[in-house]
Structures are given as structure tokens and as C-alpha cells.
mmCIF file of C-alpha atoms in Angstrom:
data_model
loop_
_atom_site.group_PDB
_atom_site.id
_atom_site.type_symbol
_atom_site.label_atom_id
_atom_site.label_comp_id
_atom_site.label_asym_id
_atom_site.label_seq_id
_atom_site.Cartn_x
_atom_site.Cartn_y
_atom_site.Cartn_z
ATOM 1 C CA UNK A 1 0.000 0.000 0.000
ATOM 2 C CA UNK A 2 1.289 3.667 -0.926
ATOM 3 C CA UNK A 3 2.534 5.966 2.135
ATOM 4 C CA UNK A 4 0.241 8.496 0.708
ATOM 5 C CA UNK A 5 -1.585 9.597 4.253
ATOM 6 C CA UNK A 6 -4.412 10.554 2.350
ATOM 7 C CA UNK A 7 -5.423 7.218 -0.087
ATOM 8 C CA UNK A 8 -5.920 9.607 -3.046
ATOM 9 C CA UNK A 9 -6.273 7.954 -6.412
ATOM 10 C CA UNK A 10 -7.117 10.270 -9.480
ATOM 11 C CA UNK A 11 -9.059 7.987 -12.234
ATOM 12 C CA UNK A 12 -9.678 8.729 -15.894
ATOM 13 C CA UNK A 13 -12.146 6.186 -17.327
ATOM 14 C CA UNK A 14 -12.080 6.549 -21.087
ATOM 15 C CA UNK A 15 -15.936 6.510 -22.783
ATOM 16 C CA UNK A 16 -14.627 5.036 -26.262
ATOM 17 C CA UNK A 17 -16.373 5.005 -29.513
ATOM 18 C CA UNK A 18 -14.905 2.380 -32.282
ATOM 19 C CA UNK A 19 -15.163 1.801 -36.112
ATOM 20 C CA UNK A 20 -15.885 -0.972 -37.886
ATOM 21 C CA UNK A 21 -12.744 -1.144 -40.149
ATOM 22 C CA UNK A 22 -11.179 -3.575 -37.883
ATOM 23 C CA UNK A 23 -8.856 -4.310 -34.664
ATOM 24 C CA UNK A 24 -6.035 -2.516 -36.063
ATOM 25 C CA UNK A 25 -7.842 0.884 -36.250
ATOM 26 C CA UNK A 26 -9.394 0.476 -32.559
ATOM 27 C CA UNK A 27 -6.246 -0.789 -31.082
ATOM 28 C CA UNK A 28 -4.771 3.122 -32.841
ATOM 29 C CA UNK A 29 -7.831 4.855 -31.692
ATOM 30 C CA UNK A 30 -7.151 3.571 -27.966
ATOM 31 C CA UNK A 31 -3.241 4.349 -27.847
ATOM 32 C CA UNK A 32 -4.312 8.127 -28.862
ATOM 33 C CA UNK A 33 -7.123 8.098 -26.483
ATOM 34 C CA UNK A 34 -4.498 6.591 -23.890
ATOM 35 C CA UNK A 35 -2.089 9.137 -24.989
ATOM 36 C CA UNK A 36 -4.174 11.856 -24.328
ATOM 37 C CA UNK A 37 -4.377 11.373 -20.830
ATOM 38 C CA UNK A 38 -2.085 12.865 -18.199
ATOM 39 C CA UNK A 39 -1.940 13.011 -14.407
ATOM 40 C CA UNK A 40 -4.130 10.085 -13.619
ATOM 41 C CA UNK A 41 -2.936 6.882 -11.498
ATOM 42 C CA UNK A 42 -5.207 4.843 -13.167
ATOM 43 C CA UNK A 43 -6.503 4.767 -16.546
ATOM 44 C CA UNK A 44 -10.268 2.421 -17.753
ATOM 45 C CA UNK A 45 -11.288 1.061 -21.027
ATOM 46 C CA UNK A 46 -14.567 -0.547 -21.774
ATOM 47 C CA UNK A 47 -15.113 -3.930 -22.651
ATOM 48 C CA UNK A 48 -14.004 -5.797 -26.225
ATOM 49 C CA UNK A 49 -13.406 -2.254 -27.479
ATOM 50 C CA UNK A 50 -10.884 -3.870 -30.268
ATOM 51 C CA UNK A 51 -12.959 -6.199 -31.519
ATOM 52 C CA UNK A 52 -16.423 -4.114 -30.697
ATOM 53 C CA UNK A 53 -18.741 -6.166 -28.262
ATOM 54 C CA UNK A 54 -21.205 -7.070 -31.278
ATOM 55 C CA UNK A 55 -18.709 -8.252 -33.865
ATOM 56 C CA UNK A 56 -19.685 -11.877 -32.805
ATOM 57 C CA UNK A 57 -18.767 -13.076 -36.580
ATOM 58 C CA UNK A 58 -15.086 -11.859 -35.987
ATOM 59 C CA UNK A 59 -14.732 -13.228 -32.385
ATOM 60 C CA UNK A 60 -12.450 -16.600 -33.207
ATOM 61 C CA UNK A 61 -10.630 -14.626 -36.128
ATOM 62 C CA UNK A 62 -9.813 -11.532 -33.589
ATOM 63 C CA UNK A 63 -9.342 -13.444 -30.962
ATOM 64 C CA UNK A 64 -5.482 -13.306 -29.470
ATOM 65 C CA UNK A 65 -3.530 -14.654 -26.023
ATOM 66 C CA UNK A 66 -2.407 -12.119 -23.080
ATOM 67 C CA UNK A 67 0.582 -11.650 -25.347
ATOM 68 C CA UNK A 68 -0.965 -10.210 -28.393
ATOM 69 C CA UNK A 69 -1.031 -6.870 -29.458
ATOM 70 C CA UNK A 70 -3.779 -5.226 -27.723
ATOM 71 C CA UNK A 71 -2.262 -6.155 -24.260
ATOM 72 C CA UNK A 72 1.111 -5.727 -25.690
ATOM 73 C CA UNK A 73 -0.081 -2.156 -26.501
ATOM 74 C CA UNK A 74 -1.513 -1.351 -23.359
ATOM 75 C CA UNK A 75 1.645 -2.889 -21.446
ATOM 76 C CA UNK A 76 3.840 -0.378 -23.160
ATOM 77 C CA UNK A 77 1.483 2.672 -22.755
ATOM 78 C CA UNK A 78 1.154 2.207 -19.243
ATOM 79 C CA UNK A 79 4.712 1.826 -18.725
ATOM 80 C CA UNK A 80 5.473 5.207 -20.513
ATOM 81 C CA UNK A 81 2.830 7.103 -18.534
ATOM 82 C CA UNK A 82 4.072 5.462 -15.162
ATOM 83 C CA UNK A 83 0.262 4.686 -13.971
ATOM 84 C CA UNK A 84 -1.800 1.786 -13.702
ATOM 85 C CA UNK A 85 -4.368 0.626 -16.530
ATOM 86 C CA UNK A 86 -6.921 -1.368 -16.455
ATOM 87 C CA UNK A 87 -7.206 -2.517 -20.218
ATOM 88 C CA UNK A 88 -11.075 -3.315 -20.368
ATOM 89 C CA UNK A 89 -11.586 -6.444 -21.968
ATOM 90 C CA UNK A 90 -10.671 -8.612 -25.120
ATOM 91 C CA UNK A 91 -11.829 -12.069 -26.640
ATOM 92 C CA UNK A 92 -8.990 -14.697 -25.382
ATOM 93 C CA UNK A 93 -7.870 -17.470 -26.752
ATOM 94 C CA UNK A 94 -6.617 -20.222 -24.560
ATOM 95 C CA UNK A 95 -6.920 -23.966 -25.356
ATOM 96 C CA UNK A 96 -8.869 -23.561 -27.844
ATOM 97 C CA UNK A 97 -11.610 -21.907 -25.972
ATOM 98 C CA UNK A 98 -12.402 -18.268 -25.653
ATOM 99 C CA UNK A 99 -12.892 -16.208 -22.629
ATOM 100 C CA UNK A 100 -13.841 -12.255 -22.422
ATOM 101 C CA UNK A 101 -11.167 -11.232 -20.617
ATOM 102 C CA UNK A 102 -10.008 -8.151 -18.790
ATOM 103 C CA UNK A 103 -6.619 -6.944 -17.394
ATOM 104 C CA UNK A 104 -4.835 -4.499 -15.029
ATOM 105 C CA UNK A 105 -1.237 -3.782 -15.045
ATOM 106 C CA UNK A 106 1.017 -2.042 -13.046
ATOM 107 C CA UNK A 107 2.894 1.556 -13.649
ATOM 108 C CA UNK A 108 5.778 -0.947 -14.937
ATOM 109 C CA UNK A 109 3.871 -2.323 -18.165
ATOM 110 C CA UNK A 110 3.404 -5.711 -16.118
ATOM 111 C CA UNK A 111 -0.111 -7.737 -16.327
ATOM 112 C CA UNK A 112 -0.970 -7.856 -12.100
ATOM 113 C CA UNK A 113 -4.131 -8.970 -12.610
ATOM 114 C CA UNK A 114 -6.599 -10.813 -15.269
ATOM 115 C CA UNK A 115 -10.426 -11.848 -14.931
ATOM 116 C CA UNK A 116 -12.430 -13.754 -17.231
ATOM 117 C CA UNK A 117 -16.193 -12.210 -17.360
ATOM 118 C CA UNK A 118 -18.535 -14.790 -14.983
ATOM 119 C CA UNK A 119 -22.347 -13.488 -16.371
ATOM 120 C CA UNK A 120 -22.252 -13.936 -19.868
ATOM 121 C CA UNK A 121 -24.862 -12.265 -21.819
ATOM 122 C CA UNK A 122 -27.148 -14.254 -24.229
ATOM 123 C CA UNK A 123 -30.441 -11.718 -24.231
ATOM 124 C CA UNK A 124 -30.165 -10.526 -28.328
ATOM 125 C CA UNK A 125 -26.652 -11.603 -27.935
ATOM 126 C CA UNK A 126 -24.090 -13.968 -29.072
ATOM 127 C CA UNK A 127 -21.707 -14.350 -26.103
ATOM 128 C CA UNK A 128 -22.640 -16.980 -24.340
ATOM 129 C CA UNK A 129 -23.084 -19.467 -26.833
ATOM 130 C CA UNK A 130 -19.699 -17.995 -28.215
ATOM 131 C CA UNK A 131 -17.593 -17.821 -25.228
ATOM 132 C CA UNK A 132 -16.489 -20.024 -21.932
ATOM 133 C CA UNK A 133 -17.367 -18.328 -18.640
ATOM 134 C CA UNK A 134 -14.965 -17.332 -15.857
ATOM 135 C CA UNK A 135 -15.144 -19.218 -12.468
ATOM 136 C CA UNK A 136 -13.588 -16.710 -9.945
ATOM 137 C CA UNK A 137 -13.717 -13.514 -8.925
ATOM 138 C CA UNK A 138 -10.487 -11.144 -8.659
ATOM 139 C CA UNK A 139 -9.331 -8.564 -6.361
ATOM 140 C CA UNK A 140 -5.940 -7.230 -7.006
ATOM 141 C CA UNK A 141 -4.078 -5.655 -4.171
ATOM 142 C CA UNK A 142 -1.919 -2.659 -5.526
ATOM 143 C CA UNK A 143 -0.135 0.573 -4.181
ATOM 144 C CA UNK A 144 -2.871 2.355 -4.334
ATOM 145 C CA UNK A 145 -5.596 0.013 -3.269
ATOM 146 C CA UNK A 146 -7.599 -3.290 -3.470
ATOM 147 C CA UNK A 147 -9.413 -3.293 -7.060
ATOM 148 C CA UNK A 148 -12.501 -5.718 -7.509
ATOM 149 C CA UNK A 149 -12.412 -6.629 -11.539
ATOM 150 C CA UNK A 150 -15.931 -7.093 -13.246
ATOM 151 C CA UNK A 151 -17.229 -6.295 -16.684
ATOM 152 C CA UNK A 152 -20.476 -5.564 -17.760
ATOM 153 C CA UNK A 153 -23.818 -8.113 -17.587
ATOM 154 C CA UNK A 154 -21.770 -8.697 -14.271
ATOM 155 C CA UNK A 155 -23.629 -5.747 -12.579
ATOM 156 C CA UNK A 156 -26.942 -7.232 -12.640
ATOM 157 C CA UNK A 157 -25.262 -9.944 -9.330
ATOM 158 C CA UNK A 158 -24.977 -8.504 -6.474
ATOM 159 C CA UNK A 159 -23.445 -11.778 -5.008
ATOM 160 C CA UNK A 160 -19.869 -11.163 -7.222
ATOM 161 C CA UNK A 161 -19.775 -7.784 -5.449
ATOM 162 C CA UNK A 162 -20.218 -8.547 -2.079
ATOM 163 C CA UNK A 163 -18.197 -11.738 -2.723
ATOM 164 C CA UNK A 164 -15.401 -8.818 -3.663
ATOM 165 C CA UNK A 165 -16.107 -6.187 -0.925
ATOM 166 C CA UNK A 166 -15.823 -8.867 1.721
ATOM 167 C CA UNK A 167 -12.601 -9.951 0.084
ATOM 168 C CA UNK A 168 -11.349 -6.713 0.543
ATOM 169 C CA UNK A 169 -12.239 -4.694 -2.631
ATOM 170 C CA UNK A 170 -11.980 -0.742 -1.930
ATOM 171 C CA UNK A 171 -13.054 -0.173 -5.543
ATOM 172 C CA UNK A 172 -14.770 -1.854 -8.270
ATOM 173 C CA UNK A 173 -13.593 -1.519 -11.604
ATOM 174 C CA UNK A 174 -16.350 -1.995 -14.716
ATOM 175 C CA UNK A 175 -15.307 -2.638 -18.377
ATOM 176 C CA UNK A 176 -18.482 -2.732 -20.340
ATOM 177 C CA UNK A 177 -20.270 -2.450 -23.478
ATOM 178 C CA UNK A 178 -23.820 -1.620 -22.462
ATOM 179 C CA UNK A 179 -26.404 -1.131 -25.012
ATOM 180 C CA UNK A 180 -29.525 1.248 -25.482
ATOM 181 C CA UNK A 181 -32.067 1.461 -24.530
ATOM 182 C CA UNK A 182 -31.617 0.280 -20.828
ATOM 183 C CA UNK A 183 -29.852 3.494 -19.798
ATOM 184 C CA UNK A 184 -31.651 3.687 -16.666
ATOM 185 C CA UNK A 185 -30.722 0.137 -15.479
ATOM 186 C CA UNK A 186 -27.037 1.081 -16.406
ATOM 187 C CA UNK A 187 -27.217 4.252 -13.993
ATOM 188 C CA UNK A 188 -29.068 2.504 -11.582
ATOM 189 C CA UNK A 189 -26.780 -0.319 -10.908
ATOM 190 C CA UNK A 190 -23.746 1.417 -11.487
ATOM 191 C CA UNK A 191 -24.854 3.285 -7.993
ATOM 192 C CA UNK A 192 -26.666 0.960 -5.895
ATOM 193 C CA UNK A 193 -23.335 -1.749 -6.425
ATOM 194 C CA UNK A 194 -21.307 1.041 -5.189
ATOM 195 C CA UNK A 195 -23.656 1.529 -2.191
ATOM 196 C CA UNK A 196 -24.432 -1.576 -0.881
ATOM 197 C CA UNK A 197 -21.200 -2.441 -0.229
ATOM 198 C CA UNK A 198 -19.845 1.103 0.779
ATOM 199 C CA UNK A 199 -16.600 1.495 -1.648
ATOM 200 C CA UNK A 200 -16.142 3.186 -4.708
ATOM 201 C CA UNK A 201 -17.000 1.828 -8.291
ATOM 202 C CA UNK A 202 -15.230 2.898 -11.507
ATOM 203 C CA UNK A 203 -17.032 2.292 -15.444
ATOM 204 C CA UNK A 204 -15.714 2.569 -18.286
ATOM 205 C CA UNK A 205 -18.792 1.672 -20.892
ATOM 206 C CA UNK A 206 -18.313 2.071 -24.661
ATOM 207 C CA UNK A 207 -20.234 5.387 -26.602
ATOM 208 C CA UNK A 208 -21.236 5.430 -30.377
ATOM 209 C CA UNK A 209 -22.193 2.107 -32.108
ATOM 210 C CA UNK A 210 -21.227 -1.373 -33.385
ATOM 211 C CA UNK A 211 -22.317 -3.192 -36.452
ATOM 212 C CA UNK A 212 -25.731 -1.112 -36.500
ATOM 213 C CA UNK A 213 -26.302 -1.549 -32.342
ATOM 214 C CA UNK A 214 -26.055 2.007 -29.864
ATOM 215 C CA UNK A 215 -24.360 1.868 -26.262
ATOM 216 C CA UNK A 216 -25.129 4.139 -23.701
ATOM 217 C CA UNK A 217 -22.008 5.592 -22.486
ATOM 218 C CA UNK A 218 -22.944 7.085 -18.884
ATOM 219 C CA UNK A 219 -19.557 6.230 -17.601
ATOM 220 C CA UNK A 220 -19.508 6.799 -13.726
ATOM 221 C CA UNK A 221 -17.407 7.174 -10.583
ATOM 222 C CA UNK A 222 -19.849 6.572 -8.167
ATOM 223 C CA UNK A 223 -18.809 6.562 -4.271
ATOM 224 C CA UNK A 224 -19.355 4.970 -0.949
ATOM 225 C CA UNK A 225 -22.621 6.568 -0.823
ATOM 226 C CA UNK A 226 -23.947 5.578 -3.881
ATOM 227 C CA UNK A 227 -23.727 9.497 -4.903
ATOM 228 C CA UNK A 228 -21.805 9.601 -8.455
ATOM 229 C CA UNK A 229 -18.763 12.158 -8.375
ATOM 230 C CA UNK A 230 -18.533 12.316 -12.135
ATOM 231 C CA UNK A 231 -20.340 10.552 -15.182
ATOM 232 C CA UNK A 232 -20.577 10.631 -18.608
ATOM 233 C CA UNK A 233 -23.103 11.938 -21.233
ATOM 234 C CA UNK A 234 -23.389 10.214 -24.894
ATOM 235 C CA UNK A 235 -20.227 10.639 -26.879
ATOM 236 C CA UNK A 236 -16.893 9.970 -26.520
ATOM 237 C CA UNK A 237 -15.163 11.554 -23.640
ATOM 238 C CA UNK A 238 -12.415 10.896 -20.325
ATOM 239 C CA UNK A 239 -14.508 10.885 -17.154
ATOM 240 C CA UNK A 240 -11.801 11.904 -14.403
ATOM 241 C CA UNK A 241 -12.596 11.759 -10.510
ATOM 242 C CA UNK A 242 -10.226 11.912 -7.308
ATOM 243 C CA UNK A 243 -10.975 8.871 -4.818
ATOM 244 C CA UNK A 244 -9.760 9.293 -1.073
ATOM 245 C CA UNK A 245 -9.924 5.514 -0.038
ATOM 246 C CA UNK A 246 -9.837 7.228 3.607
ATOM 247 C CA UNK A 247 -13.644 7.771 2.937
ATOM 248 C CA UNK A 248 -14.632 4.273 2.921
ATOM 249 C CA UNK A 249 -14.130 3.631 6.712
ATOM 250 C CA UNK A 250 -15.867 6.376 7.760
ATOM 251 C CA UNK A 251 -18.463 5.919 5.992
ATOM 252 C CA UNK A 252 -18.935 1.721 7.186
ATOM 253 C CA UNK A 253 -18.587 3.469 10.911
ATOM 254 C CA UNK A 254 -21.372 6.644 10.166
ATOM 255 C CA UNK A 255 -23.566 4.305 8.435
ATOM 256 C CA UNK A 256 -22.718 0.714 9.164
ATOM 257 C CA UNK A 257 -24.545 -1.266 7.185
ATOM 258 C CA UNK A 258 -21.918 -2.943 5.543
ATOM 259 C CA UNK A 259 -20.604 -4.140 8.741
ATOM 260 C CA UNK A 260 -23.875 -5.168 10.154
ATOM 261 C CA UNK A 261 -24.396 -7.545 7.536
ATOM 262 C CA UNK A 262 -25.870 -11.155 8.461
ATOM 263 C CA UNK A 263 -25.632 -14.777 6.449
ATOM 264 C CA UNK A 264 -28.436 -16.497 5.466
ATOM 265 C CA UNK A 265 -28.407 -20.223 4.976
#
């Protein structure tokens, strides 16, 4: 854990349109995005943003291992900007199946962290006949916190959430992809996971379209309360927030219903 007495963390969560004209232009449009960022310990992506979530036809052809050239390119970008980056997600290959898979890595370009998405959507969607689900849940204890890893459909289970809170999780981070027109579930959820288990929660959701279908965008920072600090209209855009991780206790001792939690067989 960092020395810093006060347990600030400045996030940028990048709200990121893509094309259609393939990986190589996204993986481009992300580096620039990434680029443009300064003073932030910790940059977001949404989820499959190189690919684009509803390019199911191009999923096995896309598809690439941890040591490919998206995370290769977001290895080297967070090593020259000296913060942590939490990649969003891409379709991984591994044994022949495929997994939507997210990363963090560290201020030295090194992968600390990977989870492979749990809730896999199938409502007007492809993914989970296409994919193979996750089986655990990640926290990844850094210098500047403990980060809770989830992506998307994930934030309709509470359970994964408190399953990461209670493992220690001081913020949740969200790649996702989430479509019109359920705008007002997005916002919803985005809060009430944030306030149920008293800790912050960062989203990075994708803006514009993909092969004809709209996301929402709305990226948030919402915080112990529930109360969003910053969010995100329509297009594309950096959503920046300062977290003091010195909130979070005070807020489980003012209000502790966190704490006062009871299981239920």
C-alpha cells in the first residue's frame, strides 16, 4: 500500500467510440485516447473495445492470447505514462476456448491482474453461446488500493460484489459495453453496487455504435454513498474523478450497514 496519508487515487475512465474497419484501427484509436491522458494513477477502457462487443462473426478470427497486441499495446502505454491501466476487456484465446477477458497492469507495463467475465450475456446476444465463462472472482491488491475486476452483464449480481467487498475490494472496476435502450438500469446499478457495499465503483462503458447496435455511455465514478462524483453523457469523452480511499471507513462506521451484515443459509 502507498505511504500516501491521504489514499488519493485520481481515475480517468475513457468513454470510447470504435469503427468498424477492424482491430487494427481500434487498437490506434485507444493508444491516442491513452495518450491523451495525463496526471491520472489509473486509466479504464470498456469492454471488447478492439474487436467491438457485437462483432460476434469476428470473435475466433480476432481473438489473441495475453501476449498479443492489444495487451502488448496497453503494457507499453502504461509503462510510458508510469500509472496503472486497467485494459477493459478482449476475446482470449486459450486452449482452444475463448474467454472475455479483462486486465490491469502495473505503472511498470506488467499484467498484475486478469479476470475472465462470470455473467455472460445471451439476451439478443451472441456471447454466451460464443464464449467459456470465468469461475472466480479477482481482487488485485496494488499501491494504491484493493481493485474488484468485473465487466459488464456482471452488474446485474450482487453476489460477485459482495463476494469482492468482503474480500477486501476498496473499488470496483467496470469494463463494459452496455447497449440502449436500458440506460436507466445502467445508472441505476452502477450506484446501488457502489452503495451496498460502501466502496467506490469505476465504469468505463463504450459510446457510439457497433455493427448497427447504440451503447449508452454514462460512464460513472460513483462513491461509498452511492452518490456519483462524475459521469458521462453520450459521446466519446475521459470521465476523471479523485478517490480518497480514507472515505470508505468512515463511511462503514457513520452508516454501518456494511458491517452489520448477516448470512443467510
Amino acid at each position: 500500500m502507498s505511504d500516501r496519508q491521504e489514499r488519493q487515487i485520481r481515475v480517468a475512465s475513457i468513454q470510447m467510440g470504435m469503427d468498424d474497419e477492424g482491430k487494427d484501427s481500434n487498437i490506434r484509436r485507444a493508444a491516442a485516447l491513452i495518450d491523451g491522458v495525463d496526471g491520472a494513477d489509473l486509466i479504464l477502457l470498456p469492454e471488447i473495445w478492439n474487436v467491438g462487443y457485437f462483432a460476434f462473426d469476428d470473435y475466433g478470427a480476432q481473438s489473441e492470447s495475453l501476449s498479443g497486441p492489444t495487451v502488448s499495446m496497453l503494457r507499453e502505454k502504461a509503462a510510458a505514462k508510469g500509472c496503472y491501466l486497467f485494459g477493459g476487456s478482449i476475446v482470449e484465446e486459450d486452449g482452444g476456448a475463448y474467454y472475455n477477458t479483462s486486465v490491469i497492469i502495473d505503472r511498470q507495463g506488467e499484467v498484475i491482474g486478469t479476470y475472465r467475465k462470470i455473467h455472460l450475456f445471451g439476451y439478443q446476444s451472441e456471447e454466451a453461446r460464443l464464449l467459456k465463462r470465468g469461475e472466480a472472482p479477482t481482487v488485485v491488491d496494488t499501491e494504491l488500493g484493493k481493485f474488484g475486476l468485473s465487466t459488464c452483464y456482471d452488474l446485474r449480481f450482487p453476489e460477485l460484489y459482495r463476494r469482492m467487498a468482503v474480500a477486501g475490494a476498496e473499488v470496483f472496476l467496470v469494463a463494459s459495453a452496455w447497449p440502449y435502450p436500458r440506460l436507466e438500469a445502467w445508472q441505476l446499478l452502477n450506484r446501488v453496487r457502489a452503495l451496498e457495499n460502501q466502496v467506490y465503483l469505476v465504469s468505463s462503458n463504450c459510446t457510439g455504435s457497433n455493427r448497427g447496435k447504440g451503447f449508452v455511455g454514462h460512464s460513472t465514478v460513483a462513491d461509498p454513498w452511492g452518490t456519483p462524483l462524475a459521469a458521462a453523457g453520450d459521446g466519446e469523452c475521459v470521465v476523471r474523478a479523485e478517490l480518497d480511499l480514507a472515505l470508505i471507513p468512515k463511511v462503514r462506521t457513520t452508516f454501518s450497514a456494511f458491517n452489520d451484515r448477516v448470512l443467510i443459509d
